[in-house]
């Protein structure tokens, strides 16, 4: 296996409710030194200056996609940034080790699969940059896309999160900016999404009939989003009770409760290969998705008088889980039907937000 500089590796041996004293073994005190991203001279290096952006990448056996991720990132922004790769894999692979050799990268070895939100929180911990990017490892940025998200922050000073348009291989537009799932929309989407993707509940939830324009959303896909660090820290980051799935929905809900807007920026485009870390264990991911949906929906009705409703939600999701395990390898249910050709080439919003 390729070697990597110890100076770029952090190892987590434990976590104690946000107090990581004794839980973080810092092989080199890299967290204190901010770097400009490119040591080849494409950007000036300034060790004394905090980068504008911390990019947090969550990986799981992701060595084959981390290199392309980093290569696309160099073209996505002209601002200074640092990268923290949080590796949830039990064993370090060669591709991840090679990426850790890059001067702008620090590698955090979780030691076990912490889940997406927990890993992202660890990658964001201690950041001094005003902006955070949280992304899957199997993302490819289009040139200038991160700068496009940052430019949108000037138009939306009250926004805490910005999400790009996300395309899947083959030119499919993923519905990455959605309404928060109400009980009615959720039931309709869950029951009918597989057999009738254009049903009114699914289209309303996913905004499938709306023209892709820069606008607010209920939640943004956690596979790639730009977060104002102040907002992220105000809600204590992702809720670590969610192992995987729904942590982005929950984050959007809590940001909204504190008055932060979430903004979809379709002129910023990234491609998501999709399912890289979950395709090996899709059955487990389907189960995790339904467990997270149950947790999220049940929390919307916490009082004792809603106990029958929570039980009904549990039964309904249990039946849906059985159907998903028998008939589908995609726990989301409704297939994506929109084309990336619908995206605006360079559409800007009008004033008044």
Tab-separated table of N, CA and C in Angstrom, residues 27-149:
chain	number	residue	atom	x	y	z
A	27	UNK	N	-1.819	13.103	14.950
A	27	UNK	CA	-0.503	12.633	14.579
A	27	UNK	C	0.394	13.803	14.210
A	28	UNK	N	-0.165	14.858	13.644
A	28	UNK	CA	0.522	16.131	13.519
A	28	UNK	C	-0.499	17.210	13.786
A	29	UNK	N	-0.121	18.316	14.411
A	29	UNK	CA	-1.110	19.338	14.723
A	29	UNK	C	-1.450	20.134	13.470
A	30	UNK	N	-2.051	19.387	12.506
A	30	UNK	CA	-2.347	20.015	11.222
A	30	UNK	C	-3.531	20.957	11.299
A	31	UNK	N	-4.388	20.751	12.283
A	31	UNK	CA	-5.594	21.573	12.342
A	31	UNK	C	-5.283	23.037	12.553
A	32	UNK	N	-4.098	23.361	13.060
A	32	UNK	CA	-3.782	24.758	13.336
A	32	UNK	C	-3.217	25.486	12.131
A	33	UNK	N	-2.841	24.761	11.070
A	33	UNK	CA	-2.200	25.414	9.933
A	33	UNK	C	-3.118	25.390	8.732
A	34	UNK	N	-3.571	26.551	8.291
A	34	UNK	CA	-4.391	26.659	7.093
A	34	UNK	C	-3.479	26.856	5.900
A	35	UNK	N	-3.902	26.249	4.777
A	35	UNK	CA	-3.054	26.301	3.606
A	35	UNK	C	-3.852	26.725	2.396
A	36	UNK	N	-3.222	27.432	1.474
A	36	UNK	CA	-3.790	27.561	0.144
A	36	UNK	C	-3.699	26.196	-0.502
A	37	UNK	N	-4.586	25.938	-1.476
A	37	UNK	CA	-4.809	24.543	-1.826
A	37	UNK	C	-3.764	23.940	-2.733
A	38	UNK	N	-3.024	24.683	-3.546
A	38	UNK	CA	-2.226	24.031	-4.572
A	38	UNK	C	-0.752	24.315	-4.365
A	39	UNK	N	0.038	23.295	-4.142
A	39	UNK	CA	1.456	23.464	-3.933
A	39	UNK	C	2.231	23.531	-5.250
A	40	UNK	N	1.532	23.400	-6.375
A	40	UNK	CA	2.230	23.434	-7.655
A	40	UNK	C	2.340	24.851	-8.199
A	41	UNK	N	1.881	25.843	-7.442
A	41	UNK	CA	2.050	27.219	-7.848
A	41	UNK	C	0.857	27.815	-8.557
A	42	UNK	N	-0.252	27.057	-8.684
A	42	UNK	CA	-1.418	27.614	-9.342
A	42	UNK	C	-2.063	28.695	-8.488
A	43	UNK	N	-1.889	28.587	-7.150
A	43	UNK	CA	-2.393	29.620	-6.256
A	43	UNK	C	-1.317	29.935	-5.242
A	44	UNK	N	-1.217	31.184	-4.788
A	44	UNK	CA	-0.191	31.525	-3.803
A	44	UNK	C	-0.448	30.831	-2.490
A	45	UNK	N	0.606	30.387	-1.835
A	45	UNK	CA	0.494	29.685	-0.559
A	45	UNK	C	0.696	30.670	0.574
A	46	UNK	N	-0.171	30.617	1.591
A	46	UNK	CA	-0.077	31.529	2.725
A	46	UNK	C	-0.421	30.764	3.986
A	47	UNK	N	0.618	30.280	4.653
A	47	UNK	CA	0.395	29.439	5.828
A	47	UNK	C	-0.224	30.212	6.970
A	48	UNK	N	-0.108	31.546	6.946
A	48	UNK	CA	-0.610	32.336	8.069
A	48	UNK	C	-2.065	32.734	7.880
A	49	UNK	N	-2.640	32.475	6.693
A	49	UNK	CA	-3.990	32.923	6.395
A	49	UNK	C	-4.959	31.756	6.456
A	50	UNK	N	-6.055	31.951	7.167
A	50	UNK	CA	-7.097	30.931	7.232
A	50	UNK	C	-7.751	30.813	5.868
A	51	UNK	N	-7.971	29.617	5.368
A	51	UNK	CA	-8.662	29.472	4.078
A	51	UNK	C	-10.103	29.947	4.188
A	52	UNK	N	-10.681	30.298	3.068
A	52	UNK	CA	-12.072	30.758	3.054
A	52	UNK	C	-13.050	29.599	3.200
A	53	UNK	N	-12.623	28.420	2.796
A	53	UNK	CA	-13.536	27.275	2.735
A	53	UNK	C	-12.866	26.051	3.335
A	54	UNK	N	-13.612	25.315	4.152
A	54	UNK	CA	-13.192	23.965	4.511
A	54	UNK	C	-14.110	22.991	3.800
A	55	UNK	N	-13.521	22.128	3.004
A	55	UNK	CA	-14.269	21.106	2.285
A	55	UNK	C	-14.169	19.812	3.087
A	56	UNK	N	-15.315	19.320	3.525
A	56	UNK	CA	-15.377	18.082	4.305
A	56	UNK	C	-15.918	16.986	3.396
A	57	UNK	N	-15.114	15.960	3.183
A	57	UNK	CA	-15.487	14.853	2.302
A	57	UNK	C	-15.636	13.598	3.152
A	58	UNK	N	-16.787	12.964	3.051
A	58	UNK	CA	-17.025	11.732	3.789
A	58	UNK	C	-16.874	10.564	2.825
A	59	UNK	N	-15.966	9.639	3.155
A	59	UNK	CA	-15.722	8.506	2.284
A	59	UNK	C	-15.873	7.174	2.988
A	60	UNK	N	-16.150	6.164	2.196
A	60	UNK	CA	-16.233	4.776	2.698
A	60	UNK	C	-15.771	3.878	1.556
A	61	UNK	N	-14.564	3.337	1.671
A	61	UNK	CA	-13.950	2.600	0.567
A	61	UNK	C	-13.994	3.449	-0.713
A	62	UNK	N	-13.566	4.687	-0.604
A	62	UNK	CA	-13.770	5.665	-1.679
A	62	UNK	C	-12.500	6.042	-2.422
A	63	UNK	N	-11.443	5.255	-2.290
A	63	UNK	CA	-10.188	5.615	-2.912
A	63	UNK	C	-10.265	5.824	-4.406
A	64	UNK	N	-11.103	5.064	-5.090
A	64	UNK	CA	-11.167	5.177	-6.548
A	64	UNK	C	-11.846	6.450	-7.013
A	65	UNK	N	-12.631	7.114	-6.156
A	65	UNK	CA	-13.326	8.334	-6.572
A	65	UNK	C	-12.763	9.592	-5.922
A	66	UNK	N	-11.953	9.457	-4.888
A	66	UNK	CA	-11.429	10.643	-4.213
A	66	UNK	C	-10.482	11.437	-5.097
A	67	UNK	N	-9.669	10.764	-5.893
A	67	UNK	CA	-8.767	11.467	-6.788
A	67	UNK	C	-9.514	12.346	-7.774
A	68	UNK	N	-10.492	11.795	-8.515
A	68	UNK	CA	-11.296	12.640	-9.404
A	68	UNK	C	-12.033	13.756	-8.671
A	69	UNK	N	-12.508	13.484	-7.443
A	69	UNK	CA	-13.140	14.546	-6.655
A	69	UNK	C	-12.177	15.708	-6.470
A	70	UNK	N	-10.955	15.412	-6.032
A	70	UNK	CA	-9.979	16.462	-5.781
A	70	UNK	C	-9.601	17.189	-7.067
A	71	UNK	N	-9.478	16.460	-8.155
A	71	UNK	CA	-9.130	17.086	-9.426
A	71	UNK	C	-10.217	18.063	-9.871
A	72	UNK	N	-11.470	17.687	-9.676
A	72	UNK	CA	-12.562	18.595	-10.063
A	72	UNK	C	-12.633	19.796	-9.128
A	73	UNK	N	-12.267	19.616	-7.871
A	73	UNK	CA	-12.324	20.707	-6.904
A	73	UNK	C	-11.351	21.821	-7.270
A	74	UNK	N	-10.202	21.485	-7.833
A	74	UNK	CA	-9.219	22.510	-8.195
A	74	UNK	C	-9.773	23.488	-9.227
A	75	UNK	N	-10.762	23.057	-10.003
A	75	UNK	CA	-11.348	23.918	-11.030
A	75	UNK	C	-12.667	24.546	-10.587
A	76	UNK	N	-13.121	24.197	-9.388
A	76	UNK	CA	-14.441	24.642	-8.943
A	76	UNK	C	-14.425	26.006	-8.285
A	77	UNK	N	-13.261	26.442	-7.806
A	77	UNK	CA	-13.203	27.719	-7.099
A	77	UNK	C	-11.823	28.352	-7.236
A	78	UNK	N	-11.816	29.681	-7.190
A	78	UNK	CA	-10.560	30.427	-7.161
A	78	UNK	C	-10.208	30.832	-5.738
A	79	UNK	N	-11.087	30.527	-4.772
A	79	UNK	CA	-10.827	30.881	-3.386
A	79	UNK	C	-9.907	29.854	-2.731
A	80	UNK	N	-9.327	30.263	-1.608
A	80	UNK	CA	-8.464	29.345	-0.869
A	80	UNK	C	-9.308	28.348	-0.088
A	81	UNK	N	-8.824	27.123	0.013
A	81	UNK	CA	-9.576	26.112	0.743
A	81	UNK	C	-8.635	25.085	1.331
A	82	UNK	N	-9.170	24.370	2.295
A	82	UNK	CA	-8.521	23.194	2.853
A	82	UNK	C	-9.503	22.041	2.730
A	83	UNK	N	-9.006	20.832	2.766
A	83	UNK	CA	-9.850	19.652	2.610
A	83	UNK	C	-9.623	18.712	3.785
A	84	UNK	N	-10.707	18.269	4.391
A	84	UNK	CA	-10.646	17.235	5.417
A	84	UNK	C	-11.407	16.025	4.894
A	85	UNK	N	-10.704	14.932	4.697
A	85	UNK	CA	-11.322	13.681	4.267
A	85	UNK	C	-11.562	12.831	5.511
A	86	UNK	N	-12.816	12.518	5.772
A	86	UNK	CA	-13.163	11.648	6.896
A	86	UNK	C	-13.451	10.270	6.332
A	87	UNK	N	-12.573	9.329	6.640
A	87	UNK	CA	-12.657	7.980	6.086
A	87	UNK	C	-13.345	7.059	7.078
A	88	UNK	N	-14.558	6.643	6.733
A	88	UNK	CA	-15.321	5.729	7.580
A	88	UNK	C	-14.948	4.265	7.373
A	89	UNK	N	-14.010	4.001	6.464
A	89	UNK	CA	-13.644	2.623	6.157
A	89	UNK	C	-12.819	2.017	7.286
A	90	UNK	N	-12.989	0.736	7.562
A	90	UNK	CA	-12.167	0.096	8.595
A	90	UNK	C	-10.710	-0.065	8.187
A	91	UNK	N	-10.452	-0.123	6.880
A	91	UNK	CA	-9.096	-0.314	6.360
A	91	UNK	C	-8.801	0.793	5.362
A	92	UNK	N	-7.630	1.402	5.467
A	92	UNK	CA	-7.238	2.469	4.559
A	92	UNK	C	-6.846	1.886	3.207
A	93	UNK	N	-7.487	2.377	2.132
A	93	UNK	CA	-7.139	1.877	0.801
A	93	UNK	C	-6.100	2.781	0.146
A	94	UNK	N	-5.516	2.297	-0.930
A	94	UNK	CA	-4.403	2.994	-1.555
A	94	UNK	C	-4.817	4.342	-2.120
A	95	UNK	N	-5.999	4.402	-2.732
A	95	UNK	CA	-6.447	5.663	-3.318
A	95	UNK	C	-6.618	6.745	-2.277
A	96	UNK	N	-7.194	6.405	-1.135
A	96	UNK	CA	-7.361	7.382	-0.063
A	96	UNK	C	-6.008	7.801	0.491
A	97	UNK	N	-5.087	6.861	0.628
A	97	UNK	CA	-3.750	7.182	1.110
A	97	UNK	C	-3.039	8.142	0.170
A	98	UNK	N	-3.206	7.955	-1.135
A	98	UNK	CA	-2.568	8.860	-2.097
A	98	UNK	C	-3.143	10.265	-1.995
A	99	UNK	N	-4.453	10.370	-1.831
A	99	UNK	CA	-5.069	11.692	-1.699
A	99	UNK	C	-4.559	12.404	-0.452
A	100	UNK	N	-4.302	11.651	0.617
A	100	UNK	CA	-3.817	12.244	1.866
A	100	UNK	C	-2.434	12.848	1.722
A	101	UNK	N	-1.720	12.503	0.652
A	101	UNK	CA	-0.402	13.072	0.427
A	101	UNK	C	-0.463	14.504	-0.092
A	102	UNK	N	-1.623	14.921	-0.564
A	102	UNK	CA	-1.746	16.280	-1.091
A	102	UNK	C	-1.649	17.288	0.047
A	103	UNK	N	-0.994	18.392	-0.228
A	103	UNK	CA	-0.717	19.364	0.827
A	103	UNK	C	-1.932	20.012	1.427
A	104	UNK	N	-3.028	20.109	0.666
A	104	UNK	CA	-4.226	20.773	1.178
A	104	UNK	C	-5.161	19.822	1.907
A	105	UNK	N	-4.773	18.539	2.013
A	105	UNK	CA	-5.665	17.511	2.539
A	105	UNK	C	-5.213	17.046	3.911
A	106	UNK	N	-6.161	16.889	4.803
A	106	UNK	CA	-5.941	16.165	6.059
A	106	UNK	C	-6.901	14.986	6.098
A	107	UNK	N	-6.384	13.868	6.510
A	107	UNK	CA	-7.175	12.639	6.562
A	107	UNK	C	-7.549	12.327	7.997
A	108	UNK	N	-8.834	12.131	8.233
A	108	UNK	CA	-9.338	11.708	9.534
A	108	UNK	C	-9.792	10.259	9.409
A	109	UNK	N	-9.123	9.368	10.127
A	109	UNK	CA	-9.519	7.962	10.149
A	109	UNK	C	-10.501	7.761	11.295
A	110	UNK	N	-11.723	7.456	10.956
A	110	UNK	CA	-12.749	7.296	11.988
A	110	UNK	C	-12.565	6.010	12.779
A	111	UNK	N	-11.998	4.993	12.160
A	111	UNK	CA	-11.813	3.718	12.842
A	111	UNK	C	-12.966	2.762	12.658
A	112	UNK	N	-14.138	3.294	12.352
A	112	UNK	CA	-15.316	2.484	12.070
A	112	UNK	C	-16.289	3.363	11.295
A	113	UNK	N	-17.362	2.771	10.817
A	113	UNK	CA	-18.329	3.539	10.044
A	113	UNK	C	-19.224	4.330	10.992
A	114	UNK	N	-18.948	5.628	11.104
A	114	UNK	CA	-19.700	6.492	12.010
A	114	UNK	C	-21.051	6.890	11.455
A	115	UNK	N	-21.252	6.708	10.153
A	115	UNK	CA	-22.408	7.279	9.503
A	115	UNK	C	-22.047	8.631	8.906
A	116	UNK	N	-22.920	9.126	8.040
A	116	UNK	CA	-22.588	10.320	7.264
A	116	UNK	C	-22.535	11.582	8.125
A	117	UNK	N	-23.593	11.868	8.861
A	117	UNK	CA	-23.642	13.094	9.638
A	117	UNK	C	-22.582	13.162	10.715
A	118	UNK	N	-22.360	12.055	11.401
A	118	UNK	CA	-21.342	12.036	12.453
A	118	UNK	C	-19.962	12.295	11.871
A	119	UNK	N	-19.672	11.678	10.722
A	119	UNK	CA	-18.378	11.895	10.087
A	119	UNK	C	-18.225	13.336	9.620
A	120	UNK	N	-19.286	13.903	9.064
A	120	UNK	CA	-19.229	15.291	8.611
A	120	UNK	C	-18.983	16.235	9.782
A	121	UNK	N	-19.605	15.977	10.908
A	121	UNK	CA	-19.382	16.810	12.089
A	121	UNK	C	-17.925	16.781	12.523
A	122	UNK	N	-17.318	15.632	12.472
A	122	UNK	CA	-15.915	15.527	12.874
A	122	UNK	C	-15.003	16.249	11.885
A	123	UNK	N	-15.373	16.185	10.619
A	123	UNK	CA	-14.583	16.902	9.639
A	123	UNK	C	-14.705	18.409	9.759
A	124	UNK	N	-15.855	18.881	10.227
A	124	UNK	CA	-16.081	20.323	10.373
A	124	UNK	C	-15.548	20.866	11.692
A	125	UNK	N	-15.288	20.008	12.665
A	125	UNK	CA	-14.889	20.448	14.001
A	125	UNK	C	-13.610	21.282	13.940
A	126	UNK	N	-13.629	22.409	14.615
A	126	UNK	CA	-12.450	23.256	14.716
A	126	UNK	C	-12.188	24.122	13.506
A	127	UNK	N	-13.093	24.147	12.539
A	127	UNK	CA	-12.873	24.943	11.336
A	127	UNK	C	-12.846	26.426	11.677
A	128	UNK	N	-11.937	27.145	11.038
A	128	UNK	CA	-11.896	28.589	11.166
A	128	UNK	C	-12.437	29.288	9.949
A	129	UNK	N	-12.567	28.570	8.850
A	129	UNK	CA	-13.084	29.142	7.615
A	129	UNK	C	-14.553	29.516	7.782
A	130	UNK	N	-14.988	30.597	7.162
A	130	UNK	CA	-16.395	30.992	7.295
A	130	UNK	C	-17.354	30.102	6.531
A	131	UNK	N	-16.830	29.284	5.606
A	131	UNK	CA	-17.682	28.431	4.781
A	131	UNK	C	-17.269	26.977	4.898
A	132	UNK	N	-18.275	26.113	4.900
A	132	UNK	CA	-18.065	24.673	4.896
A	132	UNK	C	-18.722	24.084	3.660
A	133	UNK	N	-18.037	23.184	3.009
A	133	UNK	CA	-18.648	22.352	1.980
A	133	UNK	C	-18.668	20.936	2.522
A	134	UNK	N	-19.841	20.327	2.558
A	134	UNK	CA	-19.971	18.927	2.976
A	134	UNK	C	-20.389	18.138	1.743
A	135	UNK	N	-19.639	17.091	1.427
A	135	UNK	CA	-19.896	16.382	0.177
A	135	UNK	C	-19.559	14.913	0.283
A	136	UNK	N	-20.250	14.112	-0.512
A	136	UNK	CA	-19.866	12.724	-0.734
A	136	UNK	C	-18.563	12.688	-1.530
A	137	UNK	N	-17.870	11.576	-1.427
A	137	UNK	CA	-16.623	11.438	-2.174
A	137	UNK	C	-16.859	11.255	-3.667
A	138	UNK	N	-18.034	10.772	-4.050
A	138	UNK	CA	-18.291	10.484	-5.463
A	138	UNK	C	-18.983	11.646	-6.161
A	139	UNK	N	-18.537	12.860	-5.845
A	139	UNK	CA	-19.021	14.084	-6.473
A	139	UNK	C	-17.944	14.608	-7.419
A	140	UNK	N	-18.363	15.135	-8.569
A	140	UNK	CA	-17.457	15.847	-9.464
A	140	UNK	C	-18.017	17.248	-9.683
A	141	UNK	N	-17.247	18.255	-9.306
A	141	UNK	CA	-17.663	19.642	-9.495
A	141	UNK	C	-17.438	20.053	-10.948
A	142	UNK	N	-18.358	20.818	-11.505
A	142	UNK	CA	-18.088	21.440	-12.797
A	142	UNK	C	-17.256	22.695	-12.554
A	143	UNK	N	-16.488	23.150	-13.533
A	143	UNK	CA	-15.647	24.332	-13.332
A	143	UNK	C	-16.451	25.545	-12.871
A	144	UNK	N	-15.963	26.171	-11.801
A	144	UNK	CA	-16.602	27.372	-11.273
A	144	UNK	C	-17.829	27.145	-10.419
A	145	UNK	N	-18.218	25.896	-10.218
A	145	UNK	CA	-19.487	25.632	-9.525
A	145	UNK	C	-19.459	26.060	-8.065
A	146	UNK	N	-18.335	25.873	-7.385
A	146	UNK	CA	-18.267	26.286	-5.985
A	146	UNK	C	-18.271	27.808	-5.870
A	147	UNK	N	-17.593	28.491	-6.778
A	147	UNK	CA	-17.647	29.949	-6.791
A	147	UNK	C	-19.061	30.446	-7.075
A	148	UNK	N	-19.799	29.715	-7.898
A	148	UNK	CA	-21.188	30.079	-8.187
A	148	UNK	C	-22.035	30.015	-6.918
A	149	UNK	N	-21.809	29.005	-6.091
A	149	UNK	CA	-22.526	28.916	-4.816
A	149	UNK	C	-22.135	30.059	-3.891
